[in-house]
PDB file of C-alpha atoms in Angstrom:
ATOM      1  CA  MET A  24      -8.614   4.764  15.124  1.00 48.00           C
ATOM      2  CA  LYS A  25      -6.123   3.446  17.697  1.00 56.00           C
ATOM      3  CA  ASP A  26      -7.821   0.020  17.672  1.00 66.00           C
ATOM      4  CA  ASN A  27      -7.589  -0.048  13.884  1.00 83.00           C
ATOM      5  CA  ASN A  28      -3.860   0.841  14.072  1.00 85.00           C
ATOM      6  CA  ASN A  29      -3.358  -2.005  16.567  1.00 90.00           C
ATOM      7  CA  GLU A  30      -5.115  -4.484  14.266  1.00 90.00           C
ATOM      8  CA  ILE A  31      -3.064  -3.374  11.245  1.00 90.00           C
ATOM      9  CA  GLY A  32       0.107  -3.581  13.334  1.00 92.00           C
ATOM     10  CA  LEU A  33      -0.745  -7.120  14.403  1.00 92.00           C
ATOM     11  CA  ARG A  34      -1.335  -8.167  10.783  1.00 92.00           C
ATOM     12  CA  ILE A  35       1.977  -6.606   9.706  1.00 94.00           C
ATOM     13  CA  ARG A  36       3.792  -8.457  12.489  1.00 93.00           C
ATOM     14  CA  THR A  37       2.043 -11.745  11.592  1.00 93.00           C
ATOM     15  CA  ALA A  38       2.837 -11.397   7.882  1.00 92.00           C
ATOM     16  CA  ARG A  39       6.444 -10.429   8.652  1.00 93.00           C
ATOM     17  CA  LYS A  40       6.949 -13.499  10.836  1.00 93.00           C
ATOM     18  CA  GLN A  41       5.329 -15.746   8.221  1.00 92.00           C
ATOM     19  CA  LYS A  42       7.803 -14.335   5.693  1.00 90.00           C
ATOM     20  CA  GLY A  43      10.642 -15.162   8.113  1.00 93.00           C
ATOM     21  CA  MET A  44      11.837 -11.569   8.421  1.00 93.00           C
ATOM     22  CA  ASN A  45      12.801  -9.614  11.496  1.00 95.00           C
ATOM     23  CA  GLN A  46      11.906  -5.960  12.034  1.00 94.00           C
ATOM     24  CA  THR A  47      15.358  -4.743  10.974  1.00 95.00           C
ATOM     25  CA  GLN A  48      15.124  -6.586   7.655  1.00 95.00           C
ATOM     26  CA  LEU A  49      11.655  -5.157   6.986  1.00 95.00           C
ATOM     27  CA  ALA A  50      12.894  -1.650   7.874  1.00 94.00           C
ATOM     28  CA  THR A  51      15.800  -2.025   5.420  1.00 95.00           C
ATOM     29  CA  GLU A  52      13.527  -3.297   2.619  1.00 94.00           C
ATOM     30  CA  LEU A  53      11.166  -0.348   3.106  1.00 95.00           C
ATOM     31  CA  GLY A  54      13.837   2.290   3.666  1.00 95.00           C
ATOM     32  CA  LYS A  55      12.399   3.039   7.117  1.00 94.00           C
ATOM     33  CA  SER A  56      13.956   3.133  10.564  1.00 95.00           C
ATOM     34  CA  LEU A  57      13.656   0.189  12.932  1.00 95.00           C
ATOM     35  CA  ARG A  58      11.742   2.427  15.358  1.00 95.00           C
ATOM     36  CA  THR A  59       9.182   3.283  12.649  1.00 95.00           C
ATOM     37  CA  ILE A  60       8.545  -0.419  11.985  1.00 94.00           C
ATOM     38  CA  GLN A  61       8.182  -0.994  15.722  1.00 94.00           C
ATOM     39  CA  LYS A  62       5.635   1.847  15.891  1.00 94.00           C
ATOM     40  CA  TYR A  63       3.710   0.408  12.940  1.00 94.00           C
ATOM     41  CA  GLU A  64       3.547  -3.023  14.549  1.00 94.00           C
ATOM     42  CA  SER A  65       2.594  -1.693  17.990  1.00 93.00           C
ATOM     43  CA  GLY A  66      -0.121   0.521  16.533  1.00 91.00           C
ATOM     44  CA  GLU A  67       1.506   3.696  17.895  1.00 93.00           C
ATOM     45  CA  ILE A  68       1.292   5.434  14.525  1.00 93.00           C
ATOM     46  CA  GLU A  69      -1.018   5.188  11.548  1.00 91.00           C
ATOM     47  CA  VAL A  70       0.325   3.484   8.442  1.00 93.00           C
ATOM     48  CA  SER A  71      -0.506   5.306   5.213  1.00 90.00           C
ATOM     49  CA  ILE A  72      -2.109   3.343   2.380  1.00 89.00           C
ATOM     50  CA  GLY A  73       1.029   3.874   0.284  1.00 90.00           C
ATOM     51  CA  VAL A  74       3.209   2.295   2.975  1.00 93.00           C
ATOM     52  CA  ILE A  75       0.678  -0.522   3.433  1.00 93.00           C
ATOM     53  CA  ASN A  76       0.993  -1.258  -0.285  1.00 90.00           C
ATOM     54  CA  ASP A  77       4.798  -1.288   0.014  1.00 93.00           C
ATOM     55  CA  ILE A  78       4.691  -3.565   3.075  1.00 95.00           C
ATOM     56  CA  ALA A  79       2.265  -5.938   1.339  1.00 92.00           C
ATOM     57  CA  LYS A  80       4.625  -6.225  -1.623  1.00 91.00           C
ATOM     58  CA  VAL A  81       7.675  -6.922   0.560  1.00 94.00           C
ATOM     59  CA  LEU A  82       5.809  -9.464   2.709  1.00 94.00           C
ATOM     60  CA  ASP A  83       4.080 -11.235  -0.214  1.00 91.00           C
ATOM     61  CA  THR A  84       0.634 -10.486   1.134  1.00 90.00           C
ATOM     62  CA  THR A  85      -2.212  -8.177   0.150  1.00 89.00           C
ATOM     63  CA  SER A  86      -3.049  -4.656   1.218  1.00 90.00           C
ATOM     64  CA  THR A  87      -6.592  -5.763   1.967  1.00 89.00           C
ATOM     65  CA  TYR A  88      -5.295  -8.402   4.401  1.00 89.00           C
ATOM     66  CA  LEU A  89      -3.118  -5.850   6.187  1.00 91.00           C
ATOM     67  CA  ILE A  90      -5.963  -3.377   6.713  1.00 89.00           C
ATOM     68  CA  GLY A  91      -8.412  -6.129   7.644  1.00 87.00           C
ATOM     69  CA  TYR A  92     -10.817  -5.653   4.768  1.00 83.00           C
ATOM     70  CA  GLN A  93     -12.949  -8.719   4.259  1.00 72.00           C
ATOM     71  CA  ALA A  94     -14.852  -8.869   1.003  1.00 63.00           C
ATOM     72  CA  GLU A  95     -18.350 -10.305   1.058  1.00 58.00           C
ATOM     73  CA  THR A  96     -17.922 -14.064   0.829  1.00 59.00           C
ATOM     74  CA  LYS A  97     -21.311 -14.675  -0.781  1.00 69.00           C
ATOM     75  CA  THR A  98     -20.802 -15.550  -4.405  1.00 78.00           C
ATOM     76  CA  ILE A  99     -23.043 -13.922  -6.980  1.00 83.00           C
ATOM     77  CA  THR A 100     -24.815 -16.914  -8.461  1.00 89.00           C
ATOM     78  CA  ASN A 101     -27.947 -15.527 -10.056  1.00 92.00           C
ATOM     79  CA  MET A 102     -29.543 -12.367 -11.403  1.00 94.00           C
ATOM     80  CA  ALA A 103     -31.422 -11.790  -8.149  1.00 94.00           C
ATOM     81  CA  ASP A 104     -28.051 -11.340  -6.386  1.00 91.00           C
ATOM     82  CA  VAL A 105     -27.093  -8.604  -8.864  1.00 92.00           C
ATOM     83  CA  MET A 106     -30.500  -6.948  -8.565  1.00 94.00           C
ATOM     84  CA  GLN A 107     -30.321  -7.069  -4.747  1.00 93.00           C
ATOM     85  CA  PHE A 108     -26.961  -5.286  -4.920  1.00 92.00           C
ATOM     86  CA  LEU A 109     -28.525  -2.529  -7.060  1.00 94.00           C
ATOM     87  CA  PHE A 110     -31.435  -2.177  -4.609  1.00 95.00           C
ATOM     88  CA  HIS A 111     -28.917  -1.815  -1.784  1.00 93.00           C
ATOM     89  CA  LEU A 112     -26.822   0.677  -3.765  1.00 95.00           C
ATOM     90  CA  ASP A 113     -29.936   2.785  -4.260  1.00 95.00           C
ATOM     91  CA  GLN A 114     -30.355   3.095  -0.473  1.00 95.00           C
ATOM     92  CA  LEU A 115     -26.977   4.741   0.178  1.00 95.00           C
ATOM     93  CA  ASN A 116     -26.801   8.434   1.121  1.00 94.00           C
ATOM     94  CA  GLU A 117     -23.324   9.094  -0.256  1.00 96.00           C
ATOM     95  CA  LEU A 118     -23.887   7.677  -3.754  1.00 96.00           C
ATOM     96  CA  GLY A 119     -26.502   8.689  -6.262  1.00 96.00           C
ATOM     97  CA  PHE A 120     -27.097   7.407  -9.752  1.00 96.00           C
ATOM     98  CA  SER A 121     -29.498   7.751 -12.616  1.00 96.00           C
ATOM     99  CA  ILE A 122     -30.696   4.988 -14.905  1.00 96.00           C
ATOM    100  CA  ASP A 123     -30.788   5.637 -18.622  1.00 95.00           C
ATOM    101  CA  VAL A 124     -32.936   3.346 -20.793  1.00 95.00           C
ATOM    102  CA  LYS A 125     -32.709   3.457 -24.584  1.00 95.00           C
ATOM    103  CA  ARG A 126     -34.969   1.149 -26.578  1.00 94.00           C
ATOM    104  CA  PRO A 127     -37.000   1.017 -29.764  1.00 93.00           C
ATOM    105  CA  PRO A 128     -38.829   2.812 -31.263  1.00 93.00           C
ATOM    106  CA  ASN A 129     -36.844   5.885 -30.078  1.00 90.00           C
ATOM    107  CA  HIS A 130     -33.464   4.152 -30.299  1.00 91.00           C
ATOM    108  CA  ASP A 131     -31.962   1.611 -32.694  1.00 92.00           C
ATOM    109  CA  GLY A 132     -30.744  -0.748 -29.995  1.00 92.00           C
ATOM    110  CA  TRP A 133     -31.685  -1.609 -26.441  1.00 94.00           C
ATOM    111  CA  GLU A 134     -29.277  -0.245 -23.850  1.00 95.00           C
ATOM    112  CA  CYS A 135     -29.546   0.445 -20.150  1.00 96.00           C
ATOM    113  CA  SER A 136     -26.888   2.162 -18.097  1.00 96.00           C
ATOM    114  CA  ILE A 137     -26.293   3.448 -14.602  1.00 96.00           C
ATOM    115  CA  THR A 138     -24.686   6.881 -14.428  1.00 97.00           C
ATOM    116  CA  PHE A 139     -22.933   8.511 -11.480  1.00 97.00           C
ATOM    117  CA  ASN A 140     -22.631  12.283 -11.771  1.00 97.00           C
ATOM    118  CA  GLY A 141     -19.179  13.168 -10.431  1.00 96.00           C
ATOM    119  CA  LYS A 142     -20.243  16.775  -9.850  1.00 97.00           C
ATOM    120  CA  ASP A 143     -23.376  15.920  -7.851  1.00 95.00           C
ATOM    121  CA  ASN A 144     -22.818  17.684  -4.518  1.00 93.00           C
ATOM    122  CA  THR A 145     -25.669  15.792  -2.865  1.00 94.00           C
ATOM    123  CA  ALA A 146     -23.809  12.478  -3.275  1.00 95.00           C
ATOM    124  CA  SER A 147     -20.440  12.917  -1.540  1.00 96.00           C
ATOM    125  CA  GLU A 148     -18.804   9.779  -2.979  1.00 97.00           C
ATOM    126  CA  ASN A 149     -19.904  10.148  -6.618  1.00 97.00           C
ATOM    127  CA  ALA A 150     -16.657  11.865  -7.655  1.00 97.00           C
ATOM    128  CA  ASP A 151     -14.615   8.969  -6.220  1.00 97.00           C
ATOM    129  CA  MET A 152     -16.931   6.497  -7.942  1.00 97.00           C
ATOM    130  CA  CYS A 153     -16.337   8.274 -11.254  1.00 97.00           C
ATOM    131  CA  LEU A 154     -12.572   8.221 -10.707  1.00 97.00           C
ATOM    132  CA  PHE A 155     -12.742   4.520  -9.876  1.00 97.00           C
ATOM    133  CA  LEU A 156     -14.886   3.658 -12.913  1.00 97.00           C
ATOM    134  CA  GLU A 157     -12.562   5.597 -15.215  1.00 97.00           C
ATOM    135  CA  GLU A 158      -9.532   3.701 -13.922  1.00 97.00           C
ATOM    136  CA  PHE A 159     -11.450   0.402 -13.831  1.00 97.00           C
ATOM    137  CA  ASN A 160     -12.330   0.824 -17.501  1.00 97.00           C
ATOM    138  CA  GLU A 161      -8.684   1.446 -18.365  1.00 97.00           C
ATOM    139  CA  LYS A 162      -7.336  -1.465 -16.291  1.00 97.00           C
ATOM    140  CA  ARG A 163      -9.895  -4.028 -17.495  1.00 96.00           C
ATOM    141  CA  GLU A 164      -9.223  -3.040 -21.123  1.00 97.00           C
ATOM    142  CA  GLU A 165      -5.471  -3.436 -20.531  1.00 97.00           C
ATOM    143  CA  TYR A 166      -6.071  -6.851 -18.989  1.00 96.00           C
ATOM    144  CA  ALA A 167      -8.500  -7.959 -21.723  1.00 96.00           C
ATOM    145  CA  SER A 168      -6.008  -6.932 -24.406  1.00 97.00           C
ATOM    146  CA  TYR A 169      -3.121  -8.726 -22.625  1.00 97.00           C
ATOM    147  CA  ALA A 170      -1.311  -5.435 -21.977  1.00 96.00           C
ATOM    148  CA  GLN A 171      -0.978  -6.388 -18.308  1.00 94.00           C
ATOM    149  CA  THR A 172      -0.702  -9.641 -16.391  1.00 96.00           C
ATOM    150  CA  ALA A 173      -3.434 -11.202 -14.290  1.00 94.00           C
ATOM    151  CA  GLN A 174      -1.236 -10.589 -11.225  1.00 91.00           C
ATOM    152  CA  ALA A 175      -0.849  -6.880 -12.048  1.00 93.00           C
ATOM    153  CA  TYR A 176      -4.620  -6.580 -12.487  1.00 95.00           C
ATOM    154  CA  GLN A 177      -5.218  -8.384  -9.170  1.00 91.00           C
ATOM    155  CA  ASN A 178      -2.687  -6.136  -7.431  1.00 90.00           C
ATOM    156  CA  TRP A 179      -4.492  -3.046  -8.737  1.00 93.00           C
ATOM    157  CA  LYS A 180      -7.833  -4.412  -7.497  1.00 92.00           C
ATOM    158  CA  ASP A 181      -6.344  -5.193  -4.082  1.00 90.00           C
ATOM    159  CA  LYS A 182      -4.783  -1.731  -3.694  1.00 91.00           C
ATOM    160  CA  THR A 183      -8.003  -0.044  -4.792  1.00 93.00           C
ATOM    161  CA  LEU A 184     -10.103  -2.028  -2.306  1.00 91.00           C
ATOM    162  CA  ALA A 185      -7.608  -1.293   0.472  1.00 89.00           C
ATOM    163  CA  TYR A 186      -7.680   2.428  -0.309  1.00 90.00           C
ATOM    164  CA  TYR A 187     -11.481   2.671  -0.141  1.00 91.00           C
ATOM    165  CA  ALA A 188     -12.103   0.156   2.661  1.00 87.00           C
ATOM    166  CA  ASN A 189     -12.357   2.863   5.320  1.00 81.00           C
ATOM    167  CA  THR A 190     -14.765   5.064   3.337  1.00 88.00           C
ATOM    168  CA  THR A 191     -17.966   4.384   5.211  1.00 89.00           C
ATOM    169  CA  LEU A 192     -21.440   4.709   3.733  1.00 93.00           C
ATOM    170  CA  SER A 193     -24.821   5.079   5.397  1.00 94.00           C
ATOM    171  CA  GLU A 194     -28.309   4.044   4.412  1.00 93.00           C
ATOM    172  CA  LYS A 195     -31.083   6.489   3.607  1.00 92.00           C
ATOM    173  CA  GLU A 196     -33.984   6.619   6.019  1.00 89.00           C
ATOM    174  CA  VAL A 197     -37.243   5.323   4.634  1.00 85.00           C
ATOM    175  CA  GLU A 198     -39.951   7.971   4.649  1.00 86.00           C
ATOM    176  CA  GLU A 199     -43.138   6.832   6.352  1.00 90.00           C
ATOM    177  CA  LEU A 200     -45.862   8.853   4.616  1.00 92.00           C
ATOM    178  CA  THR A 201     -49.612   8.871   4.770  1.00 94.00           C
ATOM    179  CA  GLU A 202     -51.390   8.699   1.431  1.00 95.00           C
ATOM    180  CA  ASP A 203     -52.175  12.431   1.598  1.00 95.00           C
ATOM    181  CA  GLU A 204     -48.540  13.300   2.362  1.00 94.00           C
ATOM    182  CA  ARG A 205     -47.357  11.108  -0.511  1.00 93.00           C
ATOM    183  CA  ILE A 206     -49.763  12.783  -2.957  1.00 94.00           C
ATOM    184  CA  LYS A 207     -48.648  16.260  -1.810  1.00 94.00           C
ATOM    185  CA  LYS A 208     -44.990  15.315  -2.293  1.00 93.00           C
ATOM    186  CA  ARG A 209     -45.764  13.782  -5.688  1.00 94.00           C
ATOM    187  CA  ASN A 210     -47.511  16.949  -6.836  1.00 93.00           C
ATOM    188  CA  ALA A 211     -44.625  19.101  -5.590  1.00 93.00           C
ATOM    189  CA  PHE A 212     -42.165  16.838  -7.434  1.00 91.00           C
ATOM    190  CA  LEU A 213     -44.128  17.055 -10.695  1.00 92.00           C
ATOM    191  CA  ASP A 214     -44.416  20.824 -10.339  1.00 91.00           C
ATOM    192  CA  GLU A 215     -40.658  21.164  -9.788  1.00 90.00           C
ATOM    193  CA  GLN A 216     -39.752  18.828 -12.648  1.00 87.00           C
ATOM    194  CA  PHE A 217     -42.294  19.794 -15.265  1.00 88.00           C
ATOM    195  CA  GLY A 218     -44.043  22.924 -14.034  1.00 79.00           C
ATOM    196  CA  ILE A 219     -47.354  21.063 -13.930  1.00 63.00           C
TER     197      ILE A 219
END
């Protein structure tokens, strides 16, 4: 964590100098002591996400820049890119989702959705995903209805990404099964699900 604090401190110092401020001015703007700002910049102490957001605002930068989060630079240009993302999402241990398909003749329309169960204890990040999606829905509706500015919407996105940037995820291990093992597991699954 110390290395991460040093990197954040360096970015704060760089952004402060680009803004043309000294440490005393930044301390005054944030309502902090000069020594606290010095500790932030030297990496001696961890900077909370709330303070990072405040610093980003004062220094006209982004929270994601200050914490060093780099979004994937590959642009989504086709459906295969979206599908590849979903394949990758399916391989994560900490997130779990179900896919619901509604189509004729059992349903009037044709709808497909991905659902994260916020109370699923086997997927440790599902609750946070549900909280995010709830807020995302609210913020995008506010933006689409002109209730908030594009800058306010971008600021919310930046703060959200900065907050979750250090939440690490891991990939599931692929099971290498013989055909007999696979059939046994399939039968056990069917028995558990349907009592067959």
